[in-house]
Tab-separated table of C-alpha atoms in Angstrom:
chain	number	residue	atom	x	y	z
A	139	UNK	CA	-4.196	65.564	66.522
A	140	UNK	CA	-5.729	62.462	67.417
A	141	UNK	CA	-9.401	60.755	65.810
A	142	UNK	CA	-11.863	62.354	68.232
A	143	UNK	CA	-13.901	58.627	68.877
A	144	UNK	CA	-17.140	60.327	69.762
A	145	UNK	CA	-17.887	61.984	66.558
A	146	UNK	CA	-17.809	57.997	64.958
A	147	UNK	CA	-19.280	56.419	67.927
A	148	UNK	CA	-23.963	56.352	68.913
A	149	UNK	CA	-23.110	54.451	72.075
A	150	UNK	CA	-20.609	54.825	74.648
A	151	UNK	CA	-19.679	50.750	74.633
A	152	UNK	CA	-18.847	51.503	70.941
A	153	UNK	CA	-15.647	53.437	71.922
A	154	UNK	CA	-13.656	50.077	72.344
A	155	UNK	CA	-14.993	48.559	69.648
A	156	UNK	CA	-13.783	51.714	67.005
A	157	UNK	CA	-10.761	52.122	68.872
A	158	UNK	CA	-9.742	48.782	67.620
A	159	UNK	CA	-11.152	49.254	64.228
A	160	UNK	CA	-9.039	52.595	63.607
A	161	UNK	CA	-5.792	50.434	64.389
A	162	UNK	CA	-7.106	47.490	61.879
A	163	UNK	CA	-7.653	49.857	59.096
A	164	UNK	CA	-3.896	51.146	59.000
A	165	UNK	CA	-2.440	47.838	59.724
A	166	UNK	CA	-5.056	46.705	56.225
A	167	UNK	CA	-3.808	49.783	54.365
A	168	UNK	CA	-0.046	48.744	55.231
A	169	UNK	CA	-1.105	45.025	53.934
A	170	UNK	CA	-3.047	45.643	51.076
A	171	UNK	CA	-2.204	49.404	50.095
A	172	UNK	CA	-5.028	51.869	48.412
A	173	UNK	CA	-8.390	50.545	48.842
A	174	UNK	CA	-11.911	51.279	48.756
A	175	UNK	CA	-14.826	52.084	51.583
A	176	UNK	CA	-16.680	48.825	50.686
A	177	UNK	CA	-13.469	46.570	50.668
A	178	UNK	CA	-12.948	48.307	53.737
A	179	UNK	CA	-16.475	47.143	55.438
A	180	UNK	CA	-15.993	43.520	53.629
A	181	UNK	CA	-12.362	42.887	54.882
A	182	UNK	CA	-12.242	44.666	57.964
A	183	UNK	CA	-15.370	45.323	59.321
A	184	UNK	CA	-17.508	47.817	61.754
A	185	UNK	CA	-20.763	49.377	61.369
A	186	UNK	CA	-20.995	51.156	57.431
A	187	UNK	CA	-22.414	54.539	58.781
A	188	UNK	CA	-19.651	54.637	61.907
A	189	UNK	CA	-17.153	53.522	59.654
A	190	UNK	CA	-17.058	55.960	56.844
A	191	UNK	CA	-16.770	59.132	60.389
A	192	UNK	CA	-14.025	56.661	61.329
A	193	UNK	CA	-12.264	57.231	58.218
A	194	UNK	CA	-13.343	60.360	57.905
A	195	UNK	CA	-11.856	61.219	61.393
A	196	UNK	CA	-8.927	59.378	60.155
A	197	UNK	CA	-8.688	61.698	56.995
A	198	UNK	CA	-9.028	64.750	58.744
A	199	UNK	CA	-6.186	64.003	61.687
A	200	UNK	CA	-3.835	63.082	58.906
A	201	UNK	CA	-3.482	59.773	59.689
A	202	UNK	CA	-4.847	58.157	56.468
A	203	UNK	CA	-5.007	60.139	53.114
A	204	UNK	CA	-7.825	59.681	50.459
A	205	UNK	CA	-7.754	60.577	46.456
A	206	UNK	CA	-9.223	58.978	43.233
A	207	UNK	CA	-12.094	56.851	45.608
A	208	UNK	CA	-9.465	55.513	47.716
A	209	UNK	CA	-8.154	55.362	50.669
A	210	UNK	CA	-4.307	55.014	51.389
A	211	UNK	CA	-1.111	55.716	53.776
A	212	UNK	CA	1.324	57.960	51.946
A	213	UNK	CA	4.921	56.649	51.519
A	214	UNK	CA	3.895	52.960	52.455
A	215	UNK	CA	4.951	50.243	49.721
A	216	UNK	CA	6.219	46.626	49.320
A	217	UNK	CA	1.886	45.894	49.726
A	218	UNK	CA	1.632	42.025	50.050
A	219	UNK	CA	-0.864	40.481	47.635
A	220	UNK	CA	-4.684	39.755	48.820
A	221	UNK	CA	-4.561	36.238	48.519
A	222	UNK	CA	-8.282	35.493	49.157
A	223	UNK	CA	-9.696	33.638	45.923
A	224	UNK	CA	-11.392	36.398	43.857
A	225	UNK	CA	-14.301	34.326	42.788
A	226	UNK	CA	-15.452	33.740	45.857
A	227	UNK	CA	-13.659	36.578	48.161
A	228	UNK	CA	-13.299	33.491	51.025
A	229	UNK	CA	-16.565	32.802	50.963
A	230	UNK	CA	-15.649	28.941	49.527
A	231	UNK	CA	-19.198	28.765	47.053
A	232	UNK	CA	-19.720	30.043	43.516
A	233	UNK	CA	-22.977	31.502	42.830
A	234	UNK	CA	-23.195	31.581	39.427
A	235	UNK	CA	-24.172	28.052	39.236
A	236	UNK	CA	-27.499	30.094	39.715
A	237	UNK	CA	-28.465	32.174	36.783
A	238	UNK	CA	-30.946	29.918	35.623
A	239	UNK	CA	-33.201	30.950	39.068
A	240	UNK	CA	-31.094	34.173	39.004
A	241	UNK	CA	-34.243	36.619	37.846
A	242	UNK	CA	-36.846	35.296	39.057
A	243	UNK	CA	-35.182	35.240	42.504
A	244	UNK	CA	-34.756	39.288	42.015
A	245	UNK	CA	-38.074	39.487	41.157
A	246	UNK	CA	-39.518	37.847	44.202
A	247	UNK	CA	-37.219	39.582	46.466
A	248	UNK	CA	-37.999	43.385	44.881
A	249	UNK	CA	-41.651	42.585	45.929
A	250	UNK	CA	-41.289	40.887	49.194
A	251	UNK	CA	-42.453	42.653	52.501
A	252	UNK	CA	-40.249	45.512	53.388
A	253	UNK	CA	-38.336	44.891	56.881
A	254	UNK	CA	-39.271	45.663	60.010
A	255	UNK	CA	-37.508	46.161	63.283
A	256	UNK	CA	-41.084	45.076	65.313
A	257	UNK	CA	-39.518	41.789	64.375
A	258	UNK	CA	-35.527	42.526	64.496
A	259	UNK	CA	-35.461	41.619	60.922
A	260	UNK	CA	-31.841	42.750	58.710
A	261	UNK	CA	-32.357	41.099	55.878
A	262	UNK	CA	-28.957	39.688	53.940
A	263	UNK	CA	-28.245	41.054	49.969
A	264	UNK	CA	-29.561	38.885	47.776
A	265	UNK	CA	-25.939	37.293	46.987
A	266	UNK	CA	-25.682	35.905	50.586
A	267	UNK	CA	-28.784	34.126	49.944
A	268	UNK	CA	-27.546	32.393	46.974
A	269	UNK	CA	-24.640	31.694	48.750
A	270	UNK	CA	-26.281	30.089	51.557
A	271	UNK	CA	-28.164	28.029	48.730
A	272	UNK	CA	-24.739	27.538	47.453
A	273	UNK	CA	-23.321	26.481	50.666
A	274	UNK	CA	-25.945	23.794	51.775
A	275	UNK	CA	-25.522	22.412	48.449
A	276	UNK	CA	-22.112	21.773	48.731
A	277	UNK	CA	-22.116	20.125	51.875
A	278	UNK	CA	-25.063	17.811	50.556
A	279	UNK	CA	-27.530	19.518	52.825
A	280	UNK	CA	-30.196	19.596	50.270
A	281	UNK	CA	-31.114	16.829	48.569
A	282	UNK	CA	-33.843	14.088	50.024
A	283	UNK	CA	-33.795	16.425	53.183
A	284	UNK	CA	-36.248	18.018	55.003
A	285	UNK	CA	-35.188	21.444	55.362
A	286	UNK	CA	-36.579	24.524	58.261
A	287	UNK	CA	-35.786	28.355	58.088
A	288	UNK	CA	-36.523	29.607	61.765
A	289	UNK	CA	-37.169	33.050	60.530
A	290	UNK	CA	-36.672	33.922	57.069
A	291	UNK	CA	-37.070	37.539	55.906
A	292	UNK	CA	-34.141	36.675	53.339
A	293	UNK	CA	-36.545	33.807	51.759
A	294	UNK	CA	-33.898	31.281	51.451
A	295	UNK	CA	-36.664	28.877	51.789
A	296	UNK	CA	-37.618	30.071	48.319
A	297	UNK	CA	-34.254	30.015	46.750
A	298	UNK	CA	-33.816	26.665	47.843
A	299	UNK	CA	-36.879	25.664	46.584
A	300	UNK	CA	-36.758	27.024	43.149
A	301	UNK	CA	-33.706	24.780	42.329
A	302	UNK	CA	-36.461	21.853	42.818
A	303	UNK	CA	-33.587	19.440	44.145
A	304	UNK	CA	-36.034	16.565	45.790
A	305	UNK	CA	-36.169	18.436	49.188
A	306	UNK	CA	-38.912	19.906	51.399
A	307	UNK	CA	-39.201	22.788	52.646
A	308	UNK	CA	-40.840	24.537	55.342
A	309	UNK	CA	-40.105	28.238	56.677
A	310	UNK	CA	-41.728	29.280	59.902
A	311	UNK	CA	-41.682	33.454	61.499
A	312	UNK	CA	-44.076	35.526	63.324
A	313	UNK	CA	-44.282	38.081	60.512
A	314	UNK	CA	-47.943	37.710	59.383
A	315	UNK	CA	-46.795	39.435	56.461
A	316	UNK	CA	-43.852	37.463	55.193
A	317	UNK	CA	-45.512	34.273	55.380
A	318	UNK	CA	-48.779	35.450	53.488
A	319	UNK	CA	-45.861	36.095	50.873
A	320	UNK	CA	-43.806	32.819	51.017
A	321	UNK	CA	-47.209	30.751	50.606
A	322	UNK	CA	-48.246	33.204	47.434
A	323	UNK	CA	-44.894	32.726	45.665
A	324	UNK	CA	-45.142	28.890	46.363
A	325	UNK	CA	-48.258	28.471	44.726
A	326	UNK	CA	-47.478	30.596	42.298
A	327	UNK	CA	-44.370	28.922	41.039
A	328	UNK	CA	-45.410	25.292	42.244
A	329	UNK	CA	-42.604	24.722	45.019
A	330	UNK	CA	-42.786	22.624	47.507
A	331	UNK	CA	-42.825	24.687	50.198
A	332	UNK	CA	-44.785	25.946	53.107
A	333	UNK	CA	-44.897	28.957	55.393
A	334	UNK	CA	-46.337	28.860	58.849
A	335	UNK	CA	-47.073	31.686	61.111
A	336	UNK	CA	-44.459	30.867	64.381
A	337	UNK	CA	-43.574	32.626	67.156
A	338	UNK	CA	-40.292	31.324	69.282
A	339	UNK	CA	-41.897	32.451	72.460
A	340	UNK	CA	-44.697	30.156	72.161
A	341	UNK	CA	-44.149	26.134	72.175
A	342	UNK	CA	-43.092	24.443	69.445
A	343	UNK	CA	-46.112	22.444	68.201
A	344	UNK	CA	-45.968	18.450	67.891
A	345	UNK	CA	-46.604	19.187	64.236
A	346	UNK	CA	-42.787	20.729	63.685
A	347	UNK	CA	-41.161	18.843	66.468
A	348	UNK	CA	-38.026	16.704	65.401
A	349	UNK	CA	-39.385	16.409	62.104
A	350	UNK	CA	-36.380	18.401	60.257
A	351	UNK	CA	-32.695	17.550	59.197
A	352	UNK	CA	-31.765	20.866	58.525
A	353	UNK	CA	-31.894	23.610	60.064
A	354	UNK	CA	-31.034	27.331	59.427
A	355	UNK	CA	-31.824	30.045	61.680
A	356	UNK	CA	-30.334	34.442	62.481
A	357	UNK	CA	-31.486	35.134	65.736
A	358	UNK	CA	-30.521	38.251	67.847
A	359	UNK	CA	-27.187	37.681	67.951
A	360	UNK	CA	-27.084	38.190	72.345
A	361	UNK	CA	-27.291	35.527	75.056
A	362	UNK	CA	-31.094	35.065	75.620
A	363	UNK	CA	-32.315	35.344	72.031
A	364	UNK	CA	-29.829	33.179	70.566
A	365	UNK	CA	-30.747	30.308	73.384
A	366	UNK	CA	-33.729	30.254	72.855
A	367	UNK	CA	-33.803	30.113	69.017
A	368	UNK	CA	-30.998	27.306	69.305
A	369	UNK	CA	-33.154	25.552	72.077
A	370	UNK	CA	-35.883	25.613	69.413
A	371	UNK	CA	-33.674	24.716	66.472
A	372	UNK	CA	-33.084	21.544	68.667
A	373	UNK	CA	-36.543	20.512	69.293
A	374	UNK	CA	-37.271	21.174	65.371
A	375	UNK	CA	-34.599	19.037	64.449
A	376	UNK	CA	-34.780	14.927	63.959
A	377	UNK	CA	-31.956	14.653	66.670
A	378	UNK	CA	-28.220	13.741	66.170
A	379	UNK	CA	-26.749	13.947	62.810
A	380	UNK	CA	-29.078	16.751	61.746
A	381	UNK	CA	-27.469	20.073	60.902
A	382	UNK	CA	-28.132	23.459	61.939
A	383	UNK	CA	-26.525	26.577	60.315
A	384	UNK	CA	-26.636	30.420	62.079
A	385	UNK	CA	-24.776	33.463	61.324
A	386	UNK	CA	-23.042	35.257	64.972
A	387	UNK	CA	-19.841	37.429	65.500
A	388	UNK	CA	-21.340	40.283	63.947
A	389	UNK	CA	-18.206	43.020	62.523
A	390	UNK	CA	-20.497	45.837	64.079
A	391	UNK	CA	-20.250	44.445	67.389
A	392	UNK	CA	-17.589	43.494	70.401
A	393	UNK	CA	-16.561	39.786	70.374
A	394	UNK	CA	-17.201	37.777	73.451
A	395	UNK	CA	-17.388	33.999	73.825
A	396	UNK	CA	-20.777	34.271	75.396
A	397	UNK	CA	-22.507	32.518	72.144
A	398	UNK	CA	-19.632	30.184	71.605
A	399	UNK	CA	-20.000	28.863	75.137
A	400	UNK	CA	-24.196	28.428	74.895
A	401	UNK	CA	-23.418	26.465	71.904
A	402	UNK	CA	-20.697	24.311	73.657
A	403	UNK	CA	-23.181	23.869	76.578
A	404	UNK	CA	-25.763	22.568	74.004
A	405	UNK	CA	-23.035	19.832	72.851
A	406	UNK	CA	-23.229	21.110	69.435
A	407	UNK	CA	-20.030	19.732	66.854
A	408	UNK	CA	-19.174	22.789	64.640
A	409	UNK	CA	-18.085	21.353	61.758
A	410	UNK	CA	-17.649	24.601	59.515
A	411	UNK	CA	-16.625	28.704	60.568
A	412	UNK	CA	-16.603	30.915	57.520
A	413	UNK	CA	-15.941	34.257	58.265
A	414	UNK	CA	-17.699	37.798	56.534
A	415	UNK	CA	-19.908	34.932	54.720
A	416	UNK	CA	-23.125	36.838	55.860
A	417	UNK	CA	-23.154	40.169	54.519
A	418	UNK	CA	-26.429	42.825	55.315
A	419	UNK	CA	-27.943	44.790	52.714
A	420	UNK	CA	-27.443	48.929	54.038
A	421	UNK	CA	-30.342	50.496	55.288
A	422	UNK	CA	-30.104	53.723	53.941
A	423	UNK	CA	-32.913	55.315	56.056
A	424	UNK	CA	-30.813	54.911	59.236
A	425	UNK	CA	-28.113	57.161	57.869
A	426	UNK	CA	-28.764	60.747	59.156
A	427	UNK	CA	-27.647	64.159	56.691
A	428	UNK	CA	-24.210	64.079	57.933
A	429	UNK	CA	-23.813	60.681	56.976
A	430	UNK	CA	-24.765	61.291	53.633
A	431	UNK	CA	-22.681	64.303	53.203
A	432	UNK	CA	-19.637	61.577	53.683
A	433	UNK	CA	-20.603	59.096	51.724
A	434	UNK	CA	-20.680	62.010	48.905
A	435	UNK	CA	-17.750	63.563	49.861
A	436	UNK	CA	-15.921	59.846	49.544
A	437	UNK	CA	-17.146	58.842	46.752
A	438	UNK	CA	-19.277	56.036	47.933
A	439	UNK	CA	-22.303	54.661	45.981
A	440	UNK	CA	-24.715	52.641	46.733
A	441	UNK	CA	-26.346	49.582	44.878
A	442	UNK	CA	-28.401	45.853	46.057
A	443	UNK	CA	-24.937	44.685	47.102
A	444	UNK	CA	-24.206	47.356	49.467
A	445	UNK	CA	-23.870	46.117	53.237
A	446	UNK	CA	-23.768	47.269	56.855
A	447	UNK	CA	-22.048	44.814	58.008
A	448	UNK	CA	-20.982	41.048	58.108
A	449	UNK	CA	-20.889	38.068	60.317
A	450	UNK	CA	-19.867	34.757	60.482
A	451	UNK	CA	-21.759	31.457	58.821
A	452	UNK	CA	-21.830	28.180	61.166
A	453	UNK	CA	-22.154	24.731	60.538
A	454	UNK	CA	-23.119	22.958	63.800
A	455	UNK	CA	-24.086	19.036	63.847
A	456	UNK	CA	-26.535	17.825	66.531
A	457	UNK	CA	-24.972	15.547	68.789
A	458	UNK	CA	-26.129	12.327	70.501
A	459	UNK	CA	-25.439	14.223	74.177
A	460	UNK	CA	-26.855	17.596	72.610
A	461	UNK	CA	-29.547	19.197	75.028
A	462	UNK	CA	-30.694	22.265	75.513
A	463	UNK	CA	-30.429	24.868	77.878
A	464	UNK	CA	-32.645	26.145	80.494
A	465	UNK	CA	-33.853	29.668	80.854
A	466	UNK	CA	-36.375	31.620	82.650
A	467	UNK	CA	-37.001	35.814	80.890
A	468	UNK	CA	-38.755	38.410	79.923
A	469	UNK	CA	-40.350	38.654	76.945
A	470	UNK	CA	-38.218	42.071	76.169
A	471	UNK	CA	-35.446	39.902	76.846
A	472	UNK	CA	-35.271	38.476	73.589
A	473	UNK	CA	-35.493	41.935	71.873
A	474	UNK	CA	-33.194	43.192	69.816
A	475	UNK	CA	-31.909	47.198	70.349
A	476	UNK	CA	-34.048	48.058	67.310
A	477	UNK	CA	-37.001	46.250	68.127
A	478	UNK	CA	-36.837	47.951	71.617
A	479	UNK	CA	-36.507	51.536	70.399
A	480	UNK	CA	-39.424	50.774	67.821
A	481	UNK	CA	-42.030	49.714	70.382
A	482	UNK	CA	-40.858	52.659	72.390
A	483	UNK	CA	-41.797	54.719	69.263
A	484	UNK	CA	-42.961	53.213	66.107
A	485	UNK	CA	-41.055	56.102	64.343
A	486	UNK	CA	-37.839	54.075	64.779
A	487	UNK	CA	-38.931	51.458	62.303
A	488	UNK	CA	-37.837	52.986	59.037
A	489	UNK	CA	-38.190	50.395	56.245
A	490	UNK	CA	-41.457	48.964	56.598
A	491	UNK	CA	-44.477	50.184	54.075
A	492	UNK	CA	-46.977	52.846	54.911
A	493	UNK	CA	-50.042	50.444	54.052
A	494	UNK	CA	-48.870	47.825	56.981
A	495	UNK	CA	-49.119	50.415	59.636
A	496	UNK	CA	-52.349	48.631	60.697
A	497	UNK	CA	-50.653	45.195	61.053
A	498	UNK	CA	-47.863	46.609	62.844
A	499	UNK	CA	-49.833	48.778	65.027
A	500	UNK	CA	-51.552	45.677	66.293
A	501	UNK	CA	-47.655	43.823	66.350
A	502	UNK	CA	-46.102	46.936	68.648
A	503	UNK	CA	-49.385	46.237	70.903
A	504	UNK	CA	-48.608	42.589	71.353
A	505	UNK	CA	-44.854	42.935	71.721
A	506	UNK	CA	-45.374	45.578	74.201
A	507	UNK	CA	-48.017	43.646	76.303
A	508	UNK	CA	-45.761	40.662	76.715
A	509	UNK	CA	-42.791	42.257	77.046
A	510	UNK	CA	-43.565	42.226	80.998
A	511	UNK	CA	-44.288	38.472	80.933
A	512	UNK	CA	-42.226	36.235	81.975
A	513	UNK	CA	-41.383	32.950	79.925
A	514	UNK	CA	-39.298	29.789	80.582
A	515	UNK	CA	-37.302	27.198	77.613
A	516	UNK	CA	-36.368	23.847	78.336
């Protein structure tokens, strides 16, 4: 019997993409030996929810075997040893450093606006926050800099300003919402930080322009979304030398070069690749009854450090011939799957709170009327 594909698979692109992921999960059970689901999703990849009817597809054909919460090929030994340090799992930062901001981090981050797909937002666990901290403090990123999250539902603006390390820092997003919050939580705990309301598809103001020497940004990780945020991460930047971080190859999706090439076109230097660094919290509201009968019937549980999937963080350094590219689109161009099947029906966004239907009645309205408009970056 062979894994029937369309039992894992919500799209027919997908087929390729789980194909190859059924072949990567022997050849890491032949590596590594017995293993869990989530070291599974951490080390080799794919979608959570299409993963565990992967391996249950795998189970069931006979091709993998599973007992005691694990997974495993019968009559397979000589494993090699996982030789990725197991403080940081390859991730090259140490987030323990931390604990002194540790709870007060969880607590602004349990009461933070729940996520929306109006605004394609997947917000990371709270450990690859730290770890971006982490990771901007070990390239000396933070200190004496002025510092710009293009988007932040994973308020790394606020972890980074909690450690008080001589920076400033400035997040901009169009969620209303989650900059009402940022601002709150700055004035609560005396940061020095500032939220502004900022929409990519408008012109960046002279206020923001080339006024920042770092820059992170997670844009829609396809061709016309991720332009123009990186065209925008240029103009908010002071020019070469500054830095801009992004997280792309996403483990749910099929690699191309298509981002690679937009930022080789844009004469960006990347300095640093670290793969799986960015790992998304799991959205358990997506999962549908079947789903949930697998994740019983393997054993898997679910806590704040549960993911969907990974990508990959990025280091670029703005260039003296850096430039940006040139596009004309629609406004639904820059929309994300979710964010289109949301303003088709607002039923499709599943995390965000009952008492900001308003708001987001009046958000769906807006998206929806420009989505026909046409827009050009330069």
């Amino acid at each position: 019997m062979k894994v029937d594909l369309k039992n894992v698979i919500e799209n027919d692109f997908e087929e390729e993409i789980y194909s190859d992921y059924e072949n990567k999960i022997i050849k890491y059970l032949k590596e590594y030996g017995e293993t869990t689901f989530w070291d599974i999703i951490k080390n080799v990849g794919g979608s959570e929810r299409r993963m565990i009817r992967l391996l249950n597809e795998m189970v069931s054909v006979g091709e993998i075997s599973f007992n005691n919460s694990k997974f495993y090929l019968k009559n397979e030994k000589n494993f090699i040893s996982n030789c990725l340090c197991k403080e940081c799992n390859g991730k090259r930062v140490n987030i323990d450093v931390f604990e002194n901001i540790m709870e007060t981090l969880k607590t602004i981050w349990q009461n933070k606006p729940k996520a929306t797909f109006y605004f394609d937002q997947r917000p990371v666990t709270l450990k690859t926050t730290l770890r971006r901290v982490a990771y901007l403090m070990s390239n000396e990123d933070i200190k004496n800099k002025k510092i710009i999250m293009l988007g932040d539902d994973d308020l790394t603006s606020i972890a980074l300003a909690l450690l008080k390390l001589d920076c400033e820092v400035v997040a901009v997003d169009a969620d209303e919402r989650l900059i009402q919050y940022i601002n709150e939580v700055a004035k609560k705990y005396n940061l020095n930080l500032k939220g502004i309301v900022y929409n990519a598809l408008n012109d960046t103001s002279e206020e923001l322009k080339g006024k920042f020497d770092v820059l992170m940004t997670d844009p829609t990780p396809e061709k016309i979304p991720f332009t123009l945020f990186m065209n925008r991460a240029i103009e908010l930047t002071k020019g070469e030398g500054s830095i801009i971080y992004t997280s792309i190859y996403s483990s749910a999706m099929k690699k191309t070069l298509d981002l690679q090439r937009i930022i080789t076109d844009m004469n960006l230097y990347i300095t640093d690749i670290i793969p799986r660094f960015t790992e998304y919290q799991s959205i358990l509201e997506l999962y549908t009854e079947n789903d949930l009968k697998l994740f019983k019937k393997y054993d898997v549980t679910f806590n704040e450090d549960s993911i969907c999937f990974t990508e990959s963080l990025f280091r670029m350094e703005v260039t003296n011939e850096t430039k940006k590219i040139k596009i004309k689109y629609k406004g639904s161009d820059i929309f994300g799957k979710a964010t289109k099947r949301t303003i088709k029906d607002s039923k499709n966004d599943v995390q965000a709170d009952k008492e900001d239907s308003e708001y987001l009645k009046k958000v769906q309205e807006s998206l929806s009327k420009n989505s026909e408009k046409y827009y050009e970056s330069e």
